[in-house]
Amino acid sequence: MGFLRASFYFFFLLYAIFSWGRTWTTKAGSKSDGELFEVLGDRIGLSIKGREYHFSLSRFIQSDQEYVRNWKKVTRCPICSKSLGTRTIDAGGVKYHTSCFRCMVCRSGFKGGDQFRRDSWKGMVHVKHFQSTGLCGTCSRIFVKRDANPKQFFADGRMSCITCLKDGVFEGAILKEVENRVWKTLTRIGISKPVGNLSIRLVDRGLLNQEALKINARGNLRGLTLTKYKIVRGGHNPGTTFDHRIYILYGLPYIECESVLAHEFAHVWLNERFIESSPPVVEGFCNLVSSAVLEKEKSKLASVLLENLQNNTSLAYGVGYRKMKANLAQKNWNQVLLEMKRKSKPPQLK
């Protein structure tokens, strides 16, 4: 009986160590159990209850910061984040555990001369087996098609990894939660809610592209804003009325839906002020507003989406965003919004 109690205690101890990692404490005193899996400059990645988050290292107390510094000194496998022992393999100057360095599809270890692809989520696959995998349209995570849930393959041709699918926005009630969360950030930076009528609709890619043709918009769209206005002079009710319709792809994970909705709300703000400019200025500004929402989120997905904005090669969405970001770094939101308002060109009635 005593042996059984001792064995159970030993098992529980191992479970606690490998399931929960360590307890992390912020300078504000809040605590979370999580496992450190990566360090990226001044940010750290923590796995908490099966979710991957990114936090600023300065957020934590000195003992946690010291733990991270010691953790970084150890050479680790980029797949499992554990320290490397003697059973390792070198590929392109990066060392892996031999047991970790294998294809997701055939489960065989990579050999010298093998070509492989690796995503940002530690997935690896032979190039020759890539057709047997899917690529998440949001986070670019590689997944094996034969192991996937059929719901990961949308009717409009999009694919989602299981993690993004679980966070997908498919219902109006969840969309309303996203909307409320986005406005908390937008009102803080000075983007006011619209005065006109606003409707938001979850749609598939086909309908989104169909509506986009009305304003000659094309590309890999996630959202779209269409605004109609009417100006009345004289009479009992003079003024300008607006009718805004926002279309959002259904099934986007919560955080990406926040990002897209923030971008579209920025278009609404511009439209109600008749602000006109070149695509790099308009789309760059809208992506800047989107980034303000992403920066409030702590998930690794938010970091990936921010990195995608930074690395976007499009003249309007990428170059325009980086110019807007550099402008904001030298000023503040009030000044940036004032600059945009100066571009207003209200229609002149004859």
Short mmCIF file of C-alpha atoms in Angstrom, two decimals:
data_model
loop_
_atom_site.label_atom_id
_atom_site.label_comp_id
_atom_site.label_asym_id
_atom_site.label_seq_id
_atom_site.Cartn_x
_atom_site.Cartn_y
_atom_site.Cartn_z
CA MET A 1 0.00 0.00 0.00
CA GLY A 2 2.83 2.36 0.87
CA PHE A 3 4.50 1.55 -2.45
CA LEU A 4 1.32 2.43 -4.34
CA ARG A 5 1.05 5.81 -2.59
CA ALA A 6 4.69 6.57 -3.37
CA SER A 7 4.26 5.57 -7.01
CA PHE A 8 1.18 7.73 -7.37
CA TYR A 9 2.97 10.71 -5.85
CA PHE A 10 5.94 10.23 -8.20
CA PHE A 11 3.59 10.00 -11.20
CA PHE A 12 1.71 13.14 -10.12
CA LEU A 13 5.01 15.00 -9.71
CA LEU A 14 6.09 14.06 -13.22
CA TYR A 15 2.68 15.04 -14.58
CA ALA A 16 2.90 18.45 -12.94
CA ILE A 17 6.40 19.07 -14.27
CA PHE A 18 5.71 18.10 -17.86
CA SER A 19 2.13 19.36 -18.11
CA TRP A 20 2.37 22.70 -16.43
CA GLY A 21 6.00 23.80 -16.80
CA ARG A 22 6.55 26.52 -14.22
CA THR A 23 4.58 29.31 -12.63
CA TRP A 24 5.16 32.73 -14.18
CA THR A 25 4.52 35.93 -12.24
CA THR A 26 3.99 39.36 -13.75
CA LYS A 27 5.21 42.53 -12.09
CA ALA A 28 1.54 43.27 -11.36
CA GLY A 29 1.35 40.02 -9.35
CA SER A 30 -0.79 37.83 -11.62
CA LYS A 31 0.33 34.20 -12.01
CA SER A 32 0.01 31.62 -14.78
CA ASP A 33 1.30 28.08 -15.23
CA GLY A 34 3.01 27.71 -18.59
CA GLU A 35 5.90 26.19 -20.50
CA LEU A 36 8.47 28.35 -22.27
CA PHE A 37 8.87 27.25 -25.89
CA GLU A 38 10.69 30.12 -27.65
CA VAL A 39 12.46 33.43 -27.14
CA LEU A 40 12.26 36.03 -29.90
CA GLY A 41 14.25 39.12 -28.99
CA ASP A 42 12.45 40.79 -26.10
CA ARG A 43 9.41 38.50 -26.43
CA ILE A 44 8.88 35.02 -25.06
CA GLY A 45 6.50 32.26 -26.12
CA LEU A 46 4.53 30.51 -23.39
CA SER A 47 2.27 27.51 -23.83
CA ILE A 48 -0.63 27.95 -21.39
CA LYS A 49 -3.41 25.34 -21.26
CA GLY A 50 -2.62 24.19 -24.78
CA ARG A 51 -2.53 27.71 -26.23
CA GLU A 52 0.57 29.52 -27.47
CA TYR A 53 1.02 33.11 -26.32
CA HIS A 54 3.63 35.82 -26.83
CA PHE A 55 4.53 38.23 -24.02
CA SER A 56 7.09 40.94 -23.48
CA LEU A 57 9.84 39.64 -21.19
CA SER A 58 9.79 42.90 -19.24
CA ARG A 59 6.26 42.02 -18.16
CA PHE A 60 7.62 39.44 -15.69
CA ILE A 61 9.48 39.61 -12.39
CA GLN A 62 13.28 39.42 -12.24
CA SER A 63 13.45 35.73 -11.28
CA ASP A 64 11.41 34.82 -14.38
CA GLN A 65 13.62 37.00 -16.55
CA GLU A 66 16.67 35.26 -15.13
CA TYR A 67 15.09 31.88 -15.90
CA VAL A 68 14.65 32.97 -19.54
CA ARG A 69 18.26 34.13 -19.78
CA ASN A 70 19.49 30.76 -18.48
CA TRP A 71 17.04 28.92 -20.79
CA LYS A 72 18.50 30.72 -23.80
CA LYS A 73 22.04 29.61 -22.92
CA VAL A 74 21.13 25.98 -23.60
CA THR A 75 21.25 24.78 -27.22
CA ARG A 76 17.77 23.47 -28.00
CA CYS A 77 15.96 21.53 -30.69
CA PRO A 78 13.79 23.99 -32.69
CA ILE A 79 10.98 21.43 -32.86
CA CYS A 80 10.48 20.33 -29.25
CA SER A 81 12.43 23.16 -27.50
CA LYS A 82 14.21 20.57 -25.29
CA SER A 83 17.97 20.59 -24.78
CA LEU A 84 20.01 18.71 -27.36
CA GLY A 85 21.83 15.54 -26.35
CA THR A 86 24.07 13.26 -28.39
CA ARG A 87 21.44 11.93 -30.81
CA THR A 88 21.24 14.96 -33.10
CA ILE A 89 21.33 15.79 -36.78
CA ASP A 90 22.51 18.99 -38.47
CA ALA A 91 20.49 20.47 -41.36
CA GLY A 92 21.43 23.83 -42.83
CA GLY A 93 23.41 24.78 -39.76
CA VAL A 94 20.49 23.97 -37.41
CA LYS A 95 20.66 21.00 -35.05
CA TYR A 96 17.62 18.83 -34.33
CA HIS A 97 16.93 15.77 -32.22
CA THR A 98 17.09 12.81 -34.58
CA SER A 99 13.64 11.72 -33.35
CA CYS A 100 12.15 15.19 -34.07
CA PHE A 101 13.63 15.60 -37.54
CA ARG A 102 10.96 13.70 -39.46
CA CYS A 103 8.20 14.19 -42.03
CA MET A 104 4.63 14.74 -40.83
CA VAL A 105 3.23 12.66 -43.71
CA CYS A 106 5.42 9.57 -43.99
CA ARG A 107 6.72 9.80 -40.39
CA SER A 108 10.22 8.93 -41.66
CA GLY A 109 13.30 10.86 -40.64
CA PHE A 110 14.80 13.23 -43.20
CA LYS A 111 18.01 12.06 -44.84
CA GLY A 112 20.88 13.89 -46.48
CA GLY A 113 19.73 15.58 -49.68
CA ASP A 114 16.01 15.46 -48.78
CA GLN A 115 14.10 18.66 -49.53
CA PHE A 116 11.60 19.67 -46.88
CA ARG A 117 9.34 22.54 -45.85
CA ARG A 118 8.89 23.82 -42.33
CA ASP A 119 6.23 26.21 -40.99
CA SER A 120 6.33 28.62 -38.05
CA TRP A 121 4.53 26.08 -35.86
CA LYS A 122 7.22 23.36 -35.94
CA GLY A 123 5.59 21.32 -38.68
CA MET A 124 7.93 19.67 -41.22
CA VAL A 125 7.18 17.75 -44.41
CA HIS A 126 9.02 16.37 -47.43
CA VAL A 127 8.50 18.61 -50.47
CA LYS A 128 7.48 15.47 -52.40
CA HIS A 129 4.71 14.87 -49.83
CA PHE A 130 3.46 18.45 -49.70
CA GLN A 131 0.44 17.61 -51.87
CA SER A 132 -0.75 15.39 -49.03
CA THR A 133 -0.92 18.34 -46.66
CA GLY A 134 -3.11 21.37 -46.23
CA LEU A 135 -1.95 24.90 -45.45
CA CYS A 136 -4.01 27.01 -43.07
CA GLY A 137 -5.18 30.16 -44.81
CA THR A 138 -4.71 32.21 -41.64
CA CYS A 139 -1.61 31.06 -39.78
CA SER A 140 0.12 29.03 -42.57
CA ARG A 141 0.31 25.96 -40.33
CA ILE A 142 0.93 22.74 -42.27
CA PHE A 143 -1.43 19.86 -41.45
CA VAL A 144 -1.83 16.33 -42.82
CA LYS A 145 -5.02 16.02 -44.87
CA ARG A 146 -5.69 12.39 -43.96
CA ASP A 147 -5.78 13.30 -40.26
CA ALA A 148 -7.90 16.43 -40.70
CA ASN A 149 -11.49 17.11 -39.68
CA PRO A 150 -13.69 17.51 -42.79
CA LYS A 151 -14.82 20.88 -41.39
CA GLN A 152 -11.29 22.19 -41.98
CA PHE A 153 -12.06 22.30 -45.71
CA PHE A 154 -14.52 25.11 -46.44
CA ALA A 155 -16.98 24.93 -49.32
CA ASP A 156 -15.43 28.03 -50.93
CA GLY A 157 -12.02 26.35 -51.23
CA ARG A 158 -10.35 27.73 -48.10
CA MET A 159 -8.55 25.50 -45.58
CA SER A 160 -8.01 25.94 -41.85
CA CYS A 161 -5.84 24.19 -39.29
CA ILE A 162 -7.75 22.65 -36.39
CA THR A 163 -6.61 25.39 -33.97
CA CYS A 164 -7.88 28.24 -36.14
CA LEU A 165 -11.06 26.27 -36.88
CA LYS A 166 -11.85 25.97 -33.16
CA ASP A 167 -11.60 29.76 -32.87
CA GLY A 168 -13.54 30.37 -36.08
CA VAL A 169 -16.28 32.99 -36.17
CA PHE A 170 -19.33 31.34 -37.76
CA GLU A 171 -22.19 32.95 -35.85
CA GLY A 172 -23.58 36.45 -35.52
CA ALA A 173 -23.41 36.36 -31.72
CA ILE A 174 -19.67 35.72 -31.75
CA LEU A 175 -19.21 38.34 -34.45
CA LYS A 176 -20.91 40.84 -32.13
CA GLU A 177 -18.41 39.95 -29.39
CA VAL A 178 -15.57 40.59 -31.84
CA GLU A 179 -17.10 43.92 -32.83
CA ASN A 180 -17.37 45.09 -29.21
CA ARG A 181 -13.79 44.05 -28.50
CA VAL A 182 -12.49 45.92 -31.55
CA TRP A 183 -14.28 49.15 -30.63
CA LYS A 184 -12.58 49.20 -27.23
CA THR A 185 -9.24 49.69 -29.00
CA LEU A 186 -10.49 51.92 -31.81
CA THR A 187 -12.20 54.41 -29.51
CA ARG A 188 -9.03 54.56 -27.41
CA ILE A 189 -6.94 55.64 -30.41
CA GLY A 190 -9.56 58.15 -31.60
CA ILE A 191 -11.57 56.24 -34.22
CA SER A 192 -15.21 57.06 -33.44
CA LYS A 193 -18.18 54.85 -34.20
CA PRO A 194 -20.10 55.61 -37.40
CA VAL A 195 -23.08 57.96 -37.40
CA GLY A 196 -24.68 56.14 -40.33
CA ASN A 197 -26.38 52.77 -40.55
CA LEU A 198 -23.98 49.84 -40.32
CA SER A 199 -24.56 46.17 -41.12
CA ILE A 200 -21.97 43.38 -40.88
CA ARG A 201 -22.45 40.08 -42.66
CA LEU A 202 -20.49 36.83 -42.65
CA VAL A 203 -20.13 35.53 -46.21
CA ASP A 204 -18.20 33.03 -48.31
CA ARG A 205 -15.41 33.93 -50.70
CA GLY A 206 -17.67 33.80 -53.77
CA LEU A 207 -20.11 36.42 -52.48
CA LEU A 208 -17.29 38.59 -51.12
CA ASN A 209 -15.57 38.66 -54.51
CA GLN A 210 -18.89 39.29 -56.25
CA GLU A 211 -19.56 42.35 -54.07
CA ALA A 212 -15.97 43.52 -54.50
CA LEU A 213 -16.47 43.80 -58.26
CA LYS A 214 -18.89 46.67 -57.57
CA ILE A 215 -15.92 48.84 -56.60
CA ASN A 216 -13.44 47.06 -58.88
CA ALA A 217 -11.63 45.48 -55.90
CA ARG A 218 -9.68 42.25 -56.38
CA GLY A 219 -7.18 40.06 -54.57
CA ASN A 220 -7.11 37.75 -51.60
CA LEU A 221 -9.79 39.72 -49.73
CA ARG A 222 -10.85 38.89 -46.17
CA GLY A 223 -13.28 41.78 -45.80
CA LEU A 224 -14.99 44.51 -47.80
CA THR A 225 -16.77 47.79 -47.03
CA LEU A 226 -19.39 49.36 -49.29
CA THR A 227 -20.73 52.79 -48.37
CA LYS A 228 -23.65 54.69 -49.88
CA TYR A 229 -24.39 58.28 -48.93
CA LYS A 230 -27.11 60.84 -49.55
CA ILE A 231 -26.79 64.59 -49.13
CA VAL A 232 -29.91 66.69 -48.52
CA ARG A 233 -29.81 70.49 -48.77
CA GLY A 234 -32.67 72.54 -47.36
CA GLY A 235 -36.00 71.15 -46.19
CA HIS A 236 -36.80 69.91 -42.71
CA ASN A 237 -33.95 67.33 -42.46
CA PRO A 238 -30.82 68.69 -44.17
CA GLY A 239 -27.53 66.82 -43.86
CA THR A 240 -25.75 63.68 -44.99
CA THR A 241 -26.84 60.11 -44.34
CA PHE A 242 -24.66 57.02 -44.72
CA ASP A 243 -25.39 53.35 -45.22
CA HIS A 244 -22.41 51.04 -44.62
CA ARG A 245 -22.28 47.35 -45.44
CA ILE A 246 -19.31 45.27 -44.26
CA TYR A 247 -18.71 41.76 -45.57
CA ILE A 248 -16.40 39.42 -43.61
CA LEU A 249 -15.35 35.89 -44.57
CA TYR A 250 -17.03 33.36 -42.32
CA GLY A 251 -14.81 31.03 -40.27
CA LEU A 252 -11.89 33.39 -39.71
CA PRO A 253 -10.35 32.74 -36.28
CA TYR A 254 -11.39 35.25 -33.62
CA ILE A 255 -8.18 37.28 -33.71
CA GLU A 256 -7.99 37.50 -37.50
CA CYS A 257 -11.65 38.49 -37.55
CA GLU A 258 -10.77 41.32 -35.12
CA SER A 259 -7.97 42.43 -37.41
CA VAL A 260 -10.13 42.41 -40.55
CA LEU A 261 -13.05 44.13 -38.85
CA ALA A 262 -10.76 46.88 -37.52
CA HIS A 263 -9.48 47.43 -41.07
CA GLU A 264 -13.05 47.74 -42.39
CA PHE A 265 -14.12 50.07 -39.56
CA ALA A 266 -11.22 52.31 -40.57
CA HIS A 267 -12.68 52.43 -44.10
CA VAL A 268 -16.05 53.42 -42.61
CA TRP A 269 -14.35 56.22 -40.64
CA LEU A 270 -12.64 57.48 -43.81
CA ASN A 271 -15.82 57.23 -45.88
CA GLU A 272 -17.92 59.26 -43.47
CA ARG A 273 -15.34 62.05 -43.69
CA PHE A 274 -15.01 61.81 -47.48
CA ILE A 275 -11.28 61.25 -47.07
CA GLU A 276 -9.67 60.39 -50.37
CA SER A 277 -6.07 59.56 -51.22
CA SER A 278 -3.91 57.02 -53.01
CA PRO A 279 -4.32 53.27 -52.23
CA PRO A 280 -1.05 53.13 -50.23
CA VAL A 281 -2.30 55.94 -47.97
CA VAL A 282 -5.83 54.58 -47.56
CA GLU A 283 -5.00 50.88 -47.21
CA GLY A 284 -1.83 51.64 -45.26
CA PHE A 285 -3.88 53.65 -42.77
CA CYS A 286 -6.51 50.90 -42.46
CA ASN A 287 -3.78 48.30 -41.84
CA LEU A 288 -2.27 50.60 -39.22
CA VAL A 289 -5.62 50.64 -37.41
CA SER A 290 -5.74 46.85 -37.75
CA SER A 291 -2.27 46.55 -36.21
CA ALA A 292 -3.39 48.57 -33.18
CA VAL A 293 -5.93 45.81 -32.45
CA LEU A 294 -3.43 43.00 -33.01
CA GLU A 295 -0.89 44.64 -30.68
CA LYS A 296 -3.41 44.37 -27.84
CA GLU A 297 -3.59 40.59 -28.27
CA LYS A 298 -1.07 38.22 -26.70
CA SER A 299 -1.50 35.07 -28.79
CA LYS A 300 1.21 33.82 -31.11
CA LEU A 301 -1.30 34.15 -33.96
CA ALA A 302 -1.44 37.92 -33.37
CA SER A 303 2.36 38.04 -33.69
CA VAL A 304 2.19 36.03 -36.93
CA LEU A 305 -0.45 38.37 -38.40
CA LEU A 306 1.58 41.43 -37.41
CA GLU A 307 4.63 39.90 -39.06
CA ASN A 308 2.55 39.28 -42.20
CA LEU A 309 1.63 42.97 -42.27
CA GLN A 310 5.26 43.94 -41.87
CA ASN A 311 6.44 41.59 -44.64
CA ASN A 312 3.60 42.26 -47.10
CA THR A 313 5.10 43.16 -50.50
CA SER A 314 1.97 44.88 -51.84
CA LEU A 315 2.41 48.58 -52.63
CA ALA A 316 -0.92 49.47 -50.99
CA TYR A 317 -1.16 47.03 -48.08
CA GLY A 318 2.54 46.50 -47.34
CA VAL A 319 4.57 49.54 -48.36
CA GLY A 320 1.68 51.81 -47.43
CA TYR A 321 1.39 50.23 -44.00
CA ARG A 322 5.10 50.51 -43.27
CA LYS A 323 5.08 54.21 -44.19
CA MET A 324 2.09 54.80 -41.95
CA LYS A 325 3.74 52.88 -39.13
CA ALA A 326 6.92 54.98 -39.46
CA ASN A 327 4.79 58.13 -39.41
CA LEU A 328 3.00 57.03 -36.24
CA ALA A 329 6.35 56.26 -34.57
CA GLN A 330 7.30 59.94 -34.95
CA LYS A 331 3.91 61.33 -33.90
CA ASN A 332 0.81 60.06 -32.09
CA TRP A 333 -2.63 58.86 -33.09
CA ASN A 334 -4.26 62.27 -32.72
CA GLN A 335 -1.75 63.79 -35.14
CA VAL A 336 -2.09 60.94 -37.65
CA LEU A 337 -5.89 61.19 -37.60
CA LEU A 338 -5.68 64.97 -38.06
CA GLU A 339 -3.43 64.48 -41.09
CA MET A 340 -5.98 62.09 -42.59
CA LYS A 341 -8.84 64.52 -41.95
CA ARG A 342 -7.01 67.19 -43.93
CA LYS A 343 -7.39 64.94 -47.00
CA SER A 344 -11.19 65.25 -46.81
CA LYS A 345 -12.89 66.13 -50.11
CA PRO A 346 -16.64 66.45 -49.52
CA PRO A 347 -18.71 66.32 -52.71
CA GLN A 348 -19.82 69.68 -54.07
CA LEU A 349 -23.49 69.95 -54.97
CA LYS A 350 -24.36 72.13 -57.92
#
